[in-house]
Amino acid sequence: MPPNTQSSSDVLVLVAHGTRSARGVEMIAALAEAVSARVGATRVAFVDVLGPSPSEVLRDIPGRAVLVPAFLASGYHVHTDVRREVEGSGHQGVTVTPALGPDPALASVLMRRLRDAGWRSGDAIVLAAAGSSDSRALRDVERAALMLAEQADTRVDIGYIATGTPKVVDVVAAARVRGAHRVFIASYLLAHGLFHERLGAAGADGVTEPLGVDPGVVDLVVDRYSAARRGVAVI
């Protein structure tokens, strides 16, 4: 295990969306625990559905804090909710890192998940994202699809689970019409929850597990934290 590189005044706050799924909450907690083993005590906050909120967690931190948004695209929650929570906390020593995605490291995790689900070269891929009404988030998903397509060396189509079109089920059906014999859904979600559950009924031959507590995701959180401590890539 790498040595603990955290000073007592640099607390990592991992901020996730929030879910009513107990399994999803457990996955975020497990991710924070894995990160803690690398950098020291890591706190968890949520911007929606459940608490504690980022502002509540930050008010409980006396020293400096590094806030890492555990989002795969930067939309309203990252650009607005996170900033509002930081300002509302009154904390003067907070550094906010870029969101986790898109990033080539996540594309590598997606490739491992696809292979674990039975995907083989020649099978169609649909990247399934939650969706957003924020065009910035949609552009991030498009970038994520391009990164995955580069690693898979094949076309990757995008389908949305909740907000936005085309829906995942329609994209899977379109791949069948084009002649794909097998279609696999790459779940571009961090944790289990209602959105991931919906993917099982989309008509694909296989659905990957969420990104979850993959070592590549842990490494990415640690990298975001370390870069912020060095004064790099702060939003």
Short mmCIF file of C-alpha atoms in Angstrom, two decimals:
data_model
loop_
_atom_site.label_atom_id
_atom_site.label_comp_id
_atom_site.label_asym_id
_atom_site.label_seq_id
_atom_site.Cartn_x
_atom_site.Cartn_y
_atom_site.Cartn_z
CA MET A 1 0.00 0.00 0.00
CA PRO A 2 1.38 3.47 -0.88
CA PRO A 3 2.32 5.60 2.14
CA ASN A 4 -0.14 8.08 3.58
CA THR A 5 0.69 11.40 1.87
CA GLN A 6 -2.00 13.55 3.48
CA SER A 7 -1.30 16.33 5.94
CA SER A 8 -3.71 16.74 8.83
CA SER A 9 -5.08 19.92 7.26
CA ASP A 10 -5.98 18.49 3.85
CA VAL A 11 -9.23 16.55 4.20
CA LEU A 12 -10.62 14.94 1.06
CA VAL A 13 -14.38 15.37 0.67
CA LEU A 14 -15.87 13.01 -1.92
CA VAL A 15 -19.13 14.52 -3.21
CA ALA A 16 -21.62 12.22 -4.95
CA HIS A 17 -25.13 12.72 -6.30
CA GLY A 18 -26.97 10.56 -3.79
CA THR A 19 -29.28 7.58 -4.26
CA ARG A 20 -32.08 5.79 -2.45
CA SER A 21 -30.37 2.50 -3.28
CA ALA A 22 -28.70 1.05 -0.19
CA ARG A 23 -26.32 -0.82 -2.47
CA GLY A 24 -25.39 2.45 -4.19
CA VAL A 25 -24.73 4.22 -0.90
CA GLU A 26 -22.59 1.29 0.23
CA MET A 27 -20.59 1.50 -3.00
CA ILE A 28 -19.82 5.19 -2.44
CA ALA A 29 -18.81 4.40 1.14
CA ALA A 30 -16.54 1.61 -0.11
CA LEU A 31 -14.95 3.98 -2.63
CA ALA A 32 -14.27 6.51 0.13
CA GLU A 33 -12.78 3.77 2.29
CA ALA A 34 -10.47 2.65 -0.53
CA VAL A 35 -9.38 6.26 -1.08
CA SER A 36 -8.83 6.71 2.66
CA ALA A 37 -6.33 3.86 2.61
CA ARG A 38 -4.30 5.92 0.15
CA VAL A 39 -4.59 9.51 1.40
CA GLY A 40 -6.01 9.45 4.91
CA ALA A 41 -9.48 10.18 6.29
CA THR A 42 -12.00 10.82 3.52
CA ARG A 43 -15.43 12.35 4.12
CA VAL A 44 -18.52 11.72 1.97
CA ALA A 45 -21.23 14.24 1.05
CA PHE A 46 -24.22 14.21 -1.30
CA VAL A 47 -25.82 17.00 -3.32
CA ASP A 48 -29.24 15.34 -3.65
CA VAL A 49 -31.58 12.67 -2.19
CA LEU A 50 -29.76 12.22 1.13
CA GLY A 51 -27.24 13.86 3.38
CA PRO A 52 -24.96 15.04 4.68
CA SER A 53 -24.61 17.93 2.23
CA PRO A 54 -21.19 19.29 1.24
CA SER A 55 -21.80 22.46 3.25
CA GLU A 56 -22.58 20.41 6.37
CA VAL A 57 -19.41 18.36 6.00
CA LEU A 58 -17.25 21.41 5.29
CA ARG A 59 -18.53 23.20 8.40
CA ASP A 60 -17.20 20.25 10.38
CA ILE A 61 -13.69 20.52 8.94
CA PRO A 62 -11.48 23.06 10.75
CA GLY A 63 -8.55 22.96 8.34
CA ARG A 64 -8.13 22.88 4.58
CA ALA A 65 -10.34 20.65 2.44
CA VAL A 66 -10.11 19.24 -1.08
CA LEU A 67 -13.54 18.57 -2.57
CA VAL A 68 -13.64 15.95 -5.35
CA PRO A 69 -16.94 15.82 -7.30
CA ALA A 70 -17.63 12.13 -7.95
CA PHE A 71 -19.50 12.87 -11.17
CA LEU A 72 -18.83 11.43 -14.61
CA ALA A 73 -19.84 14.64 -16.40
CA SER A 74 -19.94 18.27 -15.30
CA GLY A 75 -23.46 19.63 -15.43
CA TYR A 76 -25.65 21.58 -13.04
CA HIS A 77 -24.62 19.65 -9.93
CA VAL A 78 -20.92 20.30 -10.49
CA HIS A 79 -21.10 23.85 -11.83
CA THR A 80 -23.89 25.14 -9.59
CA ASP A 81 -24.74 22.89 -6.63
CA VAL A 82 -21.16 22.22 -5.57
CA ARG A 83 -20.15 25.88 -5.82
CA ARG A 84 -23.26 26.97 -3.90
CA GLU A 85 -22.58 24.42 -1.17
CA VAL A 86 -18.97 25.57 -0.80
CA GLU A 87 -20.01 29.22 -0.59
CA GLY A 88 -22.80 28.37 1.85
CA SER A 89 -20.43 26.56 4.15
CA GLY A 90 -18.45 29.71 4.83
CA HIS A 91 -15.27 27.63 4.68
CA GLN A 92 -12.36 29.67 3.36
CA GLY A 93 -9.93 26.85 2.69
CA VAL A 94 -11.64 24.67 0.07
CA THR A 95 -10.16 23.55 -3.22
CA VAL A 96 -12.60 22.02 -5.72
CA THR A 97 -11.16 19.64 -8.29
CA PRO A 98 -12.55 18.81 -11.73
CA ALA A 99 -15.16 16.03 -11.82
CA LEU A 100 -13.98 12.45 -12.33
CA GLY A 101 -15.22 12.21 -15.90
CA PRO A 102 -14.64 12.18 -18.70
CA ASP A 103 -11.16 10.69 -18.41
CA PRO A 104 -9.20 8.02 -20.27
CA ALA A 105 -8.84 6.17 -16.97
CA LEU A 106 -12.62 5.69 -16.85
CA ALA A 107 -12.59 4.45 -20.44
CA SER A 108 -10.11 1.79 -19.34
CA VAL A 109 -12.41 0.76 -16.50
CA LEU A 110 -15.33 0.59 -18.95
CA MET A 111 -13.31 -1.70 -21.21
CA ARG A 112 -12.59 -4.06 -18.32
CA ARG A 113 -16.26 -4.03 -17.37
CA LEU A 114 -17.26 -4.81 -20.97
CA ARG A 115 -14.91 -7.77 -21.20
CA ASP A 116 -16.16 -9.04 -17.84
CA ALA A 117 -19.71 -8.85 -19.23
CA GLY A 118 -18.76 -10.99 -22.24
CA TRP A 119 -18.14 -8.31 -24.88
CA ARG A 120 -15.92 -9.35 -27.78
CA SER A 121 -14.48 -7.45 -30.71
CA GLY A 122 -17.23 -7.01 -33.29
CA ASP A 123 -20.01 -6.60 -30.73
CA ALA A 124 -21.84 -3.26 -30.65
CA ILE A 125 -21.40 -0.92 -27.67
CA VAL A 126 -23.91 1.52 -26.24
CA LEU A 127 -22.61 3.93 -23.61
CA ALA A 128 -25.49 4.44 -21.17
CA ALA A 129 -25.43 7.72 -19.24
CA ALA A 130 -27.97 9.20 -16.86
CA GLY A 131 -28.44 12.25 -19.06
CA SER A 132 -28.74 15.95 -18.31
CA SER A 133 -30.46 19.10 -19.47
CA ASP A 134 -27.06 20.84 -19.26
CA SER A 135 -25.29 20.92 -22.62
CA ARG A 136 -21.90 20.92 -20.88
CA ALA A 137 -22.66 17.53 -19.33
CA LEU A 138 -23.83 16.15 -22.67
CA ARG A 139 -20.58 17.24 -24.30
CA ASP A 140 -18.68 15.45 -21.55
CA VAL A 141 -20.61 12.25 -22.27
CA GLU A 142 -19.74 12.61 -25.95
CA ARG A 143 -16.07 12.91 -25.02
CA ALA A 144 -16.37 9.82 -22.83
CA ALA A 145 -17.86 7.89 -25.76
CA LEU A 146 -14.96 8.95 -28.00
CA MET A 147 -12.44 7.82 -25.38
CA LEU A 148 -14.15 4.44 -25.09
CA ALA A 149 -14.38 4.09 -28.88
CA GLU A 150 -10.64 4.71 -29.17
CA GLN A 151 -9.85 1.98 -26.65
CA ALA A 152 -12.41 -0.49 -28.05
CA ASP A 153 -11.44 0.34 -31.64
CA THR A 154 -15.10 0.39 -32.64
CA ARG A 155 -18.10 2.65 -32.85
CA VAL A 156 -19.71 3.62 -29.54
CA ASP A 157 -23.24 5.00 -29.54
CA ILE A 158 -24.73 7.00 -26.67
CA GLY A 159 -28.07 6.36 -24.99
CA TYR A 160 -29.61 8.20 -22.06
CA ILE A 161 -31.41 6.59 -19.16
CA ALA A 162 -33.35 9.52 -17.69
CA THR A 163 -32.90 13.00 -19.18
CA GLY A 164 -32.25 13.44 -22.89
CA THR A 165 -32.58 11.46 -26.08
CA PRO A 166 -32.04 9.00 -27.62
CA LYS A 167 -32.98 6.57 -24.88
CA VAL A 168 -30.83 3.51 -24.28
CA VAL A 169 -33.53 1.08 -25.38
CA ASP A 170 -33.89 2.91 -28.72
CA VAL A 171 -30.14 2.95 -29.34
CA VAL A 172 -29.92 -0.79 -28.64
CA ALA A 173 -32.78 -1.41 -31.08
CA ALA A 174 -31.10 0.78 -33.72
CA ALA A 175 -27.91 -1.26 -33.41
CA ARG A 176 -29.94 -4.40 -34.10
CA VAL A 177 -31.43 -2.78 -37.19
CA ARG A 178 -27.92 -1.99 -38.43
CA GLY A 179 -27.13 -5.68 -38.21
CA ALA A 180 -25.40 -6.04 -34.86
CA HIS A 181 -25.70 -9.62 -33.66
CA ARG A 182 -24.71 -8.77 -30.11
CA VAL A 183 -25.12 -5.45 -28.29
CA PHE A 184 -23.55 -4.58 -24.96
CA ILE A 185 -24.38 -1.67 -22.70
CA ALA A 186 -21.48 0.06 -20.97
CA SER A 187 -22.99 1.52 -17.81
CA TYR A 188 -21.55 5.02 -17.46
CA LEU A 189 -22.72 5.23 -13.85
CA LEU A 190 -20.64 5.33 -10.72
CA ALA A 191 -22.87 3.25 -8.44
CA HIS A 192 -25.89 1.00 -8.34
CA GLY A 193 -29.35 2.52 -8.19
CA LEU A 194 -32.60 2.92 -10.11
CA PHE A 195 -30.87 4.12 -13.28
CA HIS A 196 -28.62 1.07 -13.47
CA GLU A 197 -31.53 -1.26 -12.77
CA ARG A 198 -33.36 0.10 -15.82
CA LEU A 199 -30.56 -1.04 -18.12
CA GLY A 200 -31.46 -4.68 -17.63
CA ALA A 201 -34.68 -4.14 -19.57
CA ALA A 202 -33.09 -2.31 -22.52
CA GLY A 203 -32.76 -5.42 -24.71
CA ALA A 204 -28.99 -5.78 -24.76
CA ASP A 205 -27.05 -9.03 -24.65
CA GLY A 206 -25.07 -7.80 -21.68
CA VAL A 207 -24.84 -4.87 -19.27
CA THR A 208 -21.68 -3.94 -17.44
CA GLU A 209 -21.49 -3.27 -13.74
CA PRO A 210 -21.24 0.40 -12.68
CA LEU A 211 -17.73 1.83 -12.46
CA GLY A 212 -17.80 1.44 -8.68
CA VAL A 213 -14.75 0.71 -6.60
CA ASP A 214 -12.46 -0.28 -9.44
CA PRO A 215 -8.77 0.40 -8.72
CA GLY A 216 -8.77 2.73 -11.73
CA VAL A 217 -11.52 4.84 -10.15
CA VAL A 218 -9.68 4.91 -6.82
CA ASP A 219 -6.50 6.00 -8.60
CA LEU A 220 -8.42 8.76 -10.38
CA VAL A 221 -9.87 10.17 -7.14
CA VAL A 222 -6.42 10.13 -5.57
CA ASP A 223 -4.93 11.82 -8.65
CA ARG A 224 -7.56 14.59 -8.50
CA TYR A 225 -6.79 15.11 -4.80
CA SER A 226 -3.03 15.10 -5.29
CA ALA A 227 -3.20 17.54 -8.21
CA ALA A 228 -5.32 19.92 -6.14
CA ARG A 229 -2.80 19.84 -3.31
CA ARG A 230 -0.12 20.79 -5.82
CA GLY A 231 -2.28 23.66 -7.05
CA VAL A 232 -3.04 22.01 -10.40
CA ALA A 233 -6.37 21.90 -12.31
CA VAL A 234 -8.51 23.77 -9.80
CA ILE A 235 -11.96 24.95 -10.97
#
